[in-house]
PDB file of C-alpha atoms and ligand atoms in Angstrom:
ATOM      1  CA  MET A   1       0.000   0.000   0.000  1.00 55.00           C
ATOM      2  CA  CYS A   2       1.355   3.420  -0.835  1.00 69.00           C
ATOM      3  CA  CYS A   3       1.533   6.512   1.192  1.00 87.00           C
ATOM      4  CA  VAL A   4      -0.190   7.462   4.377  1.00 92.00           C
ATOM      5  CA  PRO A   5      -0.333  11.259   4.558  1.00 94.00           C
ATOM      6  CA  GLN A   6      -0.035  12.015   8.221  1.00 95.00           C
ATOM      7  CA  VAL A   7       0.140  15.038  10.494  1.00 96.00           C
ATOM      8  CA  LEU A   8       1.533  15.613  13.981  1.00 96.00           C
ATOM      9  CA  LEU A   9      -0.281  18.175  16.102  1.00 96.00           C
ATOM     10  CA  GLY A  10       0.182  19.349  19.679  1.00 93.00           C
ATOM     11  CA  ASP A  11       1.566  22.136  21.768  1.00 89.00           C
ATOM     12  CA  VAL A  12       5.070  23.438  21.239  1.00 87.00           C
ATOM     13  CA  GLY A  13       7.635  21.459  23.205  1.00 90.00           C
ATOM     14  CA  THR A  14       5.605  18.262  23.602  1.00 94.00           C
ATOM     15  CA  GLY A  15       8.077  16.311  21.468  1.00 96.00           C
ATOM     16  CA  LYS A  16       6.455  16.094  18.024  1.00 97.00           C
ATOM     17  CA  SER A  17       9.714  16.641  16.145  1.00 97.00           C
ATOM     18  CA  SER A  18      11.537  14.305  18.514  1.00 97.00           C
ATOM     19  CA  LEU A  19       8.993  11.531  17.878  1.00 98.00           C
ATOM     20  CA  VAL A  20       9.356  11.907  14.107  1.00 98.00           C
ATOM     21  CA  LEU A  21      13.153  12.018  14.280  1.00 97.00           C
ATOM     22  CA  ARG A  22      13.160   8.910  16.457  1.00 98.00           C
ATOM     23  CA  PHE A  23      10.879   7.111  13.989  1.00 98.00           C
ATOM     24  CA  VAL A  24      12.614   8.291  10.808  1.00 97.00           C
ATOM     25  CA  ARG A  25      16.272   8.468  11.838  1.00 96.00           C
ATOM     26  CA  GLY A  26      16.424   6.568  15.124  1.00 97.00           C
ATOM     27  CA  GLN A  27      17.893   9.649  16.795  1.00 96.00           C
ATOM     28  CA  PHE A  28      17.135  11.782  19.841  1.00 96.00           C
ATOM     29  CA  VAL A  29      18.596  15.171  20.710  1.00 93.00           C
ATOM     30  CA  GLU A  30      18.173  16.865  24.093  1.00 92.00           C
ATOM     31  CA  PHE A  31      18.007  20.324  22.557  1.00 89.00           C
ATOM     32  CA  GLN A  32      15.758  19.862  19.592  1.00 87.00           C
ATOM     33  CA  GLU A  33      15.283  23.134  17.713  1.00 89.00           C
ATOM     34  CA  SER A  34      11.775  24.550  17.511  1.00 89.00           C
ATOM     35  CA  THR A  35      10.010  23.805  14.262  1.00 90.00           C
ATOM     36  CA  ILE A  36       9.271  26.812  12.098  1.00 88.00           C
ATOM     37  CA  GLY A  37       6.027  26.476  10.158  1.00 87.00           C
ATOM     38  CA  ALA A  38       6.158  22.737   9.474  1.00 92.00           C
ATOM     39  CA  ALA A  39       8.652  20.090   8.411  1.00 95.00           C
ATOM     40  CA  PHE A  40       8.170  17.100   6.121  1.00 96.00           C
ATOM     41  CA  PHE A  41       9.493  13.570   6.649  1.00 97.00           C
ATOM     42  CA  SER A  42       8.872  10.186   5.115  1.00 96.00           C
ATOM     43  CA  GLN A  43       9.506   6.680   6.358  1.00 96.00           C
ATOM     44  CA  THR A  44       8.420   3.200   5.383  1.00 95.00           C
ATOM     45  CA  LEU A  45       7.277   0.527   7.791  1.00 94.00           C
ATOM     46  CA  ALA A  46       6.623  -3.160   7.199  1.00 92.00           C
ATOM     47  CA  VAL A  47       3.191  -4.078   8.488  1.00 90.00           C
ATOM     48  CA  ASP A  48       2.137  -7.707   8.143  1.00 86.00           C
ATOM     49  CA  ASP A  49       2.720  -8.484   4.469  1.00 85.00           C
ATOM     50  CA  ALA A  50       2.707  -4.886   3.224  1.00 88.00           C
ATOM     51  CA  THR A  51       5.034  -1.914   3.256  1.00 91.00           C
ATOM     52  CA  VAL A  52       3.457   1.334   4.339  1.00 92.00           C
ATOM     53  CA  LYS A  53       5.037   4.645   3.454  1.00 95.00           C
ATOM     54  CA  PHE A  54       4.309   7.454   5.885  1.00 96.00           C
ATOM     55  CA  GLU A  55       4.461  11.018   4.594  1.00 97.00           C
ATOM     56  CA  ILE A  56       4.560  13.053   7.755  1.00 97.00           C
ATOM     57  CA  TRP A  57       3.941  16.744   8.333  1.00 97.00           C
ATOM     58  CA  ASP A  58       5.460  17.802  11.629  1.00 96.00           C
ATOM     59  CA  THR A  59       3.736  21.054  12.576  1.00 95.00           C
ATOM     60  CA  ALA A  60       5.121  23.827  14.766  1.00 91.00           C
ATOM     61  CA  GLY A  61       2.515  23.967  17.523  1.00 84.00           C
ATOM     62  CA  GLN A  62       2.763  27.684  18.185  1.00 81.00           C
ATOM     63  CA  GLU A  63      -0.518  29.546  18.201  1.00 78.00           C
ATOM     64  CA  ARG A  64       0.765  31.959  15.616  1.00 81.00           C
ATOM     65  CA  TYR A  65       0.899  29.096  13.109  1.00 84.00           C
ATOM     66  CA  HIS A  66      -2.544  27.772  14.022  1.00 86.00           C
ATOM     67  CA  SER A  67      -4.190  29.131  10.886  1.00 88.00           C
ATOM     68  CA  LEU A  68      -1.806  27.025   8.772  1.00 90.00           C
ATOM     69  CA  ALA A  69      -2.752  23.756  10.463  1.00 93.00           C
ATOM     70  CA  PRO A  70      -5.740  22.906   8.215  1.00 94.00           C
ATOM     71  CA  MET A  71      -3.371  22.847   5.238  1.00 94.00           C
ATOM     72  CA  TYR A  72      -1.609  19.908   6.855  1.00 95.00           C
ATOM     73  CA  TYR A  73      -4.503  17.988   8.390  1.00 96.00           C
ATOM     74  CA  ARG A  74      -7.101  18.345   5.635  1.00 93.00           C
ATOM     75  CA  GLY A  75      -5.482  15.809   3.351  1.00 92.00           C
ATOM     76  CA  ALA A  76      -4.250  13.605   6.167  1.00 96.00           C
ATOM     77  CA  ALA A  77      -5.315   9.972   6.531  1.00 96.00           C
ATOM     78  CA  ALA A  78      -3.863   9.875  10.034  1.00 97.00           C
ATOM     79  CA  ALA A  79      -2.968  12.228  12.849  1.00 98.00           C
ATOM     80  CA  ILE A  80      -0.948  11.892  16.017  1.00 98.00           C
ATOM     81  CA  ILE A  81      -1.936  14.399  18.663  1.00 98.00           C
ATOM     82  CA  VAL A  82       0.869  14.779  21.160  1.00 97.00           C
ATOM     83  CA  TYR A  83       0.855  16.045  24.733  1.00 95.00           C
ATOM     84  CA  ASP A  84       3.591  16.047  27.342  1.00 94.00           C
ATOM     85  CA  ILE A  85       2.792  13.764  30.332  1.00 94.00           C
ATOM     86  CA  THR A  86       4.409  16.321  32.637  1.00 91.00           C
ATOM     87  CA  ASN A  87       1.866  18.735  31.145  1.00 83.00           C
ATOM     88  CA  LEU A  88       3.929  21.798  31.941  1.00 64.00           C
ATOM     89  CA  VAL A  89       4.062  23.193  28.466  1.00 49.00           C
ATOM     90  CA  ILE A  90       1.932  26.276  28.092  1.00 51.00           C
ATOM     91  CA  SER A  91       0.860  27.812  24.864  1.00 45.00           C
ATOM     92  CA  THR A  92       2.890  30.657  23.559  1.00 43.00           C
ATOM     93  CA  ASN A  93      -0.237  32.702  22.992  1.00 41.00           C
ATOM     94  CA  VAL A  94       0.650  33.914  26.444  1.00 43.00           C
ATOM     95  CA  LYS A  95       3.447  36.344  25.922  1.00 40.00           C
ATOM     96  CA  LEU A  96       5.965  35.348  28.535  1.00 45.00           C
ATOM     97  CA  GLY A  97       9.683  35.601  28.239  1.00 44.00           C
ATOM     98  CA  ASN A  98      11.898  32.540  28.640  1.00 44.00           C
ATOM     99  CA  LYS A  99      12.575  33.370  32.265  1.00 46.00           C
ATOM    100  CA  ALA A 100       8.900  33.503  33.120  1.00 47.00           C
ATOM    101  CA  LEU A 101       8.328  30.227  31.314  1.00 50.00           C
ATOM    102  CA  LYS A 102      11.087  28.555  33.323  1.00 48.00           C
ATOM    103  CA  LEU A 103       9.649  29.939  36.539  1.00 52.00           C
ATOM    104  CA  TRP A 104       6.213  28.665  35.552  1.00 53.00           C
ATOM    105  CA  ASP A 105       7.683  25.233  34.837  1.00 53.00           C
ATOM    106  CA  SER A 106       9.430  25.125  38.181  1.00 56.00           C
ATOM    107  CA  LEU A 107       6.187  25.891  40.037  1.00 57.00           C
ATOM    108  CA  ASN A 108       4.896  22.464  39.004  1.00 55.00           C
ATOM    109  CA  ILE A 109       1.306  23.671  38.791  1.00 52.00           C
ATOM    110  CA  PRO A 110      -1.239  20.836  38.598  1.00 50.00           C
ATOM    111  CA  ALA A 111      -3.026  20.376  35.313  1.00 44.00           C
ATOM    112  CA  THR A 112      -6.406  21.239  36.808  1.00 46.00           C
ATOM    113  CA  PHE A 113      -5.312  24.832  37.313  1.00 49.00           C
ATOM    114  CA  LEU A 114      -4.462  25.076  33.661  1.00 46.00           C
ATOM    115  CA  SER A 115      -7.658  23.700  32.227  1.00 44.00           C
ATOM    116  CA  SER A 116      -8.762  26.981  30.720  1.00 46.00           C
ATOM    117  CA  CYS A 117      -7.280  27.381  27.292  1.00 51.00           C
ATOM    118  CA  SER A 118      -8.131  31.050  26.983  1.00 43.00           C
ATOM    119  CA  ASP A 119      -4.926  32.235  28.595  1.00 43.00           C
ATOM    120  CA  PHE A 120      -2.917  29.297  29.819  1.00 53.00           C
ATOM    121  CA  CYS A 121      -3.193  26.000  28.132  1.00 65.00           C
ATOM    122  CA  ALA A 122      -1.484  22.893  29.375  1.00 85.00           C
ATOM    123  CA  SER A 123      -0.474  20.465  26.684  1.00 89.00           C
ATOM    124  CA  PHE A 124      -3.147  17.874  27.518  1.00 92.00           C
ATOM    125  CA  GLU A 125      -5.871  20.499  27.243  1.00 90.00           C
ATOM    126  CA  ARG A 126      -4.325  21.697  24.012  1.00 90.00           C
ATOM    127  CA  ALA A 127      -4.399  18.129  22.692  1.00 94.00           C
ATOM    128  CA  LYS A 128      -8.124  17.904  23.451  1.00 94.00           C
ATOM    129  CA  ARG A 129      -8.692  21.078  21.502  1.00 92.00           C
ATOM    130  CA  TRP A 130      -6.840  19.679  18.496  1.00 94.00           C
ATOM    131  CA  ILE A 131      -8.965  16.546  18.672  1.00 96.00           C
ATOM    132  CA  GLU A 132     -12.152  18.623  18.733  1.00 95.00           C
ATOM    133  CA  GLU A 133     -10.923  20.608  15.745  1.00 95.00           C
ATOM    134  CA  LEU A 134     -10.034  17.455  13.800  1.00 96.00           C
ATOM    135  CA  LYS A 135     -13.395  15.882  14.546  1.00 95.00           C
ATOM    136  CA  ALA A 136     -15.149  19.009  13.315  1.00 95.00           C
ATOM    137  CA  GLN A 137     -12.968  19.796  10.316  1.00 94.00           C
ATOM    138  CA  GLY A 138     -10.724  16.844   9.453  1.00 91.00           C
ATOM    139  CA  ASN A 139     -11.485  13.801   7.263  1.00 91.00           C
ATOM    140  CA  SER A 140     -14.269  11.816   8.845  1.00 92.00           C
ATOM    141  CA  ASP A 141     -12.318   8.565   8.355  1.00 93.00           C
ATOM    142  CA  MET A 142      -9.030   9.945   9.701  1.00 96.00           C
ATOM    143  CA  VAL A 143      -7.185   7.564  12.016  1.00 97.00           C
ATOM    144  CA  MET A 144      -6.271   9.471  15.168  1.00 97.00           C
ATOM    145  CA  ALA A 145      -3.804   8.575  17.872  1.00 98.00           C
ATOM    146  CA  LEU A 146      -3.228  10.332  21.164  1.00 98.00           C
ATOM    147  CA  ALA A 147       0.384  10.184  22.341  1.00 98.00           C
ATOM    148  CA  GLY A 148       1.373  11.051  25.909  1.00 97.00           C
ATOM    149  CA  ASN A 149       5.049  11.746  25.264  1.00 97.00           C
ATOM    150  CA  LYS A 150       8.032  12.035  27.648  1.00 96.00           C
ATOM    151  CA  ALA A 151       6.901   8.860  29.416  1.00 97.00           C
ATOM    152  CA  ASP A 152      10.490   8.529  30.697  1.00 97.00           C
ATOM    153  CA  LEU A 153       9.859  11.501  33.035  1.00 95.00           C
ATOM    154  CA  LEU A 154       7.755   9.384  35.400  1.00 93.00           C
ATOM    155  CA  ASP A 155       8.645  11.426  38.482  1.00 92.00           C
ATOM    156  CA  SER A 156       7.159  14.573  36.950  1.00 89.00           C
ATOM    157  CA  LYS A 157       4.050  12.913  35.578  1.00 91.00           C
ATOM    158  CA  ASN A 158       0.973  15.140  35.795  1.00 88.00           C
ATOM    159  CA  VAL A 159      -1.514  13.492  33.458  1.00 91.00           C
ATOM    160  CA  GLU A 160      -2.865  10.171  34.702  1.00 92.00           C
ATOM    161  CA  THR A 161      -2.750   7.335  32.210  1.00 95.00           C
ATOM    162  CA  GLU A 162      -6.350   6.404  32.997  1.00 95.00           C
ATOM    163  CA  GLU A 163      -7.618   9.926  32.353  1.00 94.00           C
ATOM    164  CA  ALA A 164      -5.966  10.104  28.947  1.00 96.00           C
ATOM    165  CA  LYS A 165      -6.996   6.565  28.045  1.00 97.00           C
ATOM    166  CA  THR A 166     -10.622   7.239  28.932  1.00 97.00           C
ATOM    167  CA  TYR A 167     -10.641  10.480  26.972  1.00 97.00           C
ATOM    168  CA  ALA A 168      -9.139   8.708  23.948  1.00 97.00           C
ATOM    169  CA  GLN A 169     -11.650   5.851  24.120  1.00 97.00           C
ATOM    170  CA  GLU A 170     -14.591   8.216  24.387  1.00 97.00           C
ATOM    171  CA  ASN A 171     -13.404  10.062  21.314  1.00 96.00           C
ATOM    172  CA  GLY A 172     -12.512   7.099  19.143  1.00 95.00           C
ATOM    173  CA  LEU A 173      -8.725   7.487  19.295  1.00 97.00           C
ATOM    174  CA  PHE A 174      -6.169   4.958  20.331  1.00 96.00           C
ATOM    175  CA  PHE A 175      -3.781   5.975  23.049  1.00 98.00           C
ATOM    176  CA  VAL A 176      -0.192   5.244  23.949  1.00 98.00           C
ATOM    177  CA  GLU A 177       2.418   6.760  26.200  1.00 98.00           C
ATOM    178  CA  THR A 178       5.613   7.262  24.268  1.00 98.00           C
ATOM    179  CA  SER A 179       9.150   8.392  24.848  1.00 98.00           C
ATOM    180  CA  ALA A 180      11.151   9.815  21.976  1.00 98.00           C
ATOM    181  CA  LYS A 181      14.098   9.719  24.353  1.00 97.00           C
ATOM    182  CA  THR A 182      14.060   5.985  25.145  1.00 98.00           C
ATOM    183  CA  SER A 183      12.114   5.147  21.933  1.00 98.00           C
ATOM    184  CA  SER A 184       9.439   3.425  23.996  1.00 98.00           C
ATOM    185  CA  ASN A 185       6.274   2.855  21.906  1.00 98.00           C
ATOM    186  CA  VAL A 186       7.437   5.133  19.074  1.00 98.00           C
ATOM    187  CA  ASN A 187       7.428   2.498  16.329  1.00 96.00           C
ATOM    188  CA  ASN A 188       4.359   1.010  17.915  1.00 96.00           C
ATOM    189  CA  ILE A 189       2.237   4.103  17.398  1.00 97.00           C
ATOM    190  CA  PHE A 190       3.061   4.208  13.673  1.00 96.00           C
ATOM    191  CA  TYR A 191       2.490   0.465  13.418  1.00 95.00           C
ATOM    192  CA  GLU A 192      -0.914   0.751  15.069  1.00 95.00           C
ATOM    193  CA  ILE A 193      -1.859   3.588  12.742  1.00 95.00           C
ATOM    194  CA  ALA A 194      -0.825   1.594   9.674  1.00 94.00           C
ATOM    195  CA  LYS A 195      -2.947  -1.335  10.837  1.00 93.00           C
ATOM    196  CA  ARG A 196      -5.992   0.900  11.200  1.00 93.00           C
ATOM    197  CA  ILE A 197      -5.691   2.630   7.810  1.00 90.00           C
ATOM    198  CA  PRO A 198      -8.173   1.058   5.386  1.00 82.00           C
ATOM    199  CA  ARG A 199      -6.322  -0.994   2.745  1.00 72.00           C
ATOM    200  CA  VAL A 200      -6.939   0.095  -0.813  1.00 59.00           C
TER     201      VAL A 200
HETATM  202  P1  GDP B   1       7.973  19.922  19.523  1.00 65.32           P
HETATM  203  O1  GDP B   1       7.950  21.405  19.725  1.00 65.32           O
HETATM  204  O2  GDP B   1       6.645  19.304  19.884  1.00 65.32           O
HETATM  205  O3  GDP B   1       8.447  19.506  18.166  1.00 65.32           O
HETATM  206  O4  GDP B   1       8.994  19.329  20.610  1.00 65.32           O
HETATM  207  P2  GDP B   1      10.535  18.928  20.384  1.00 65.32           P
HETATM  208  O5  GDP B   1      10.628  17.635  19.655  1.00 65.32           O
HETATM  209  O6  GDP B   1      11.248  20.091  19.822  1.00 65.32           O
HETATM  210  O7  GDP B   1      10.981  18.639  21.898  1.00 65.32           O
HETATM  211  C1  GDP B   1      10.947  19.646  22.885  1.00 65.32           C
HETATM  212  C2  GDP B   1      11.924  19.292  23.996  1.00 65.32           C
HETATM  213  O8  GDP B   1      11.493  18.126  24.679  1.00 65.32           O
HETATM  214  C3  GDP B   1      13.341  18.988  23.486  1.00 65.32           C
HETATM  215  O9  GDP B   1      14.261  19.544  24.394  1.00 65.32           O
HETATM  216  C4  GDP B   1      13.414  17.488  23.480  1.00 65.32           C
HETATM  217  O10 GDP B   1      14.732  17.019  23.683  1.00 65.32           O
HETATM  218  C5  GDP B   1      12.510  17.135  24.660  1.00 65.32           C
HETATM  219  N1  GDP B   1      11.850  15.828  24.473  1.00 65.32           N
HETATM  220  C6  GDP B   1      11.153  15.410  23.400  1.00 65.32           C
HETATM  221  N2  GDP B   1      10.692  14.163  23.567  1.00 65.32           N
HETATM  222  C7  GDP B   1      11.107  13.776  24.791  1.00 65.32           C
HETATM  223  C8  GDP B   1      10.955  12.573  25.576  1.00 65.32           C
HETATM  224  O11 GDP B   1      10.329  11.580  25.176  1.00 65.32           O
HETATM  225  N3  GDP B   1      11.536  12.565  26.819  1.00 65.32           N
HETATM  226  C9  GDP B   1      12.226  13.621  27.312  1.00 65.32           C
HETATM  227  N4  GDP B   1      12.738  13.505  28.526  1.00 65.32           N
HETATM  228  N5  GDP B   1      12.386  14.768  26.621  1.00 65.32           N
HETATM  229  C10 GDP B   1      11.838  14.846  25.381  1.00 65.32           C
HETATM  230 MG1   MG B   2       8.872  20.688  16.540  1.00 65.32          MG
END
């Protein structure tokens, strides 16, 4: 089967680029540069008796690029929506300098305090918003996966597995916790997507 157009969505800093680089090149870098606009990757994967070629748009995640997102998800057969299990990423629609962001991170504020997306938006809440947008405006047969990334940072975990799993089930997505750093579940998420894409 040829070509699964796919998009990665999620807040900035959740590890979208790191997941793609792990899948495509088998690499991880601690200081991954922020994506500007979007980046394109492709990778093949053997699934059962077929070879599936993923054509992946890795989007930036910043609010200022939000209006570009439909360009990438409209033609997509699959989407991975990524959040950070430590959930400390906040949207850059809040104009804070780097210092303020670091301070915010160090406060370790529970996710429940960040549930309003109007000003602050934790990455799990942001993921839910992407899912709502995809359900309203994406392909109706799009295969969607929810990835709770940075699963290696267990000590800083702020989003319960059960909560994310339940949300995913209720919304028809499959869910995995991944780590681009250790590569845990990274191939698996692409494999599961390939299995769910209707064969032509
Ligand atoms: P993006 O903005 O969603 O593309 O996120 P990046 O891929 O640029 O990653 C943001 C930061 O998180 C980088 O410093 C990465 O090294 C780090 N990161 C990404 N994935 C993981 C992970 O699975 N575990 C840990 N510990 N750090 C990660
Ligand atoms: Mg990126």
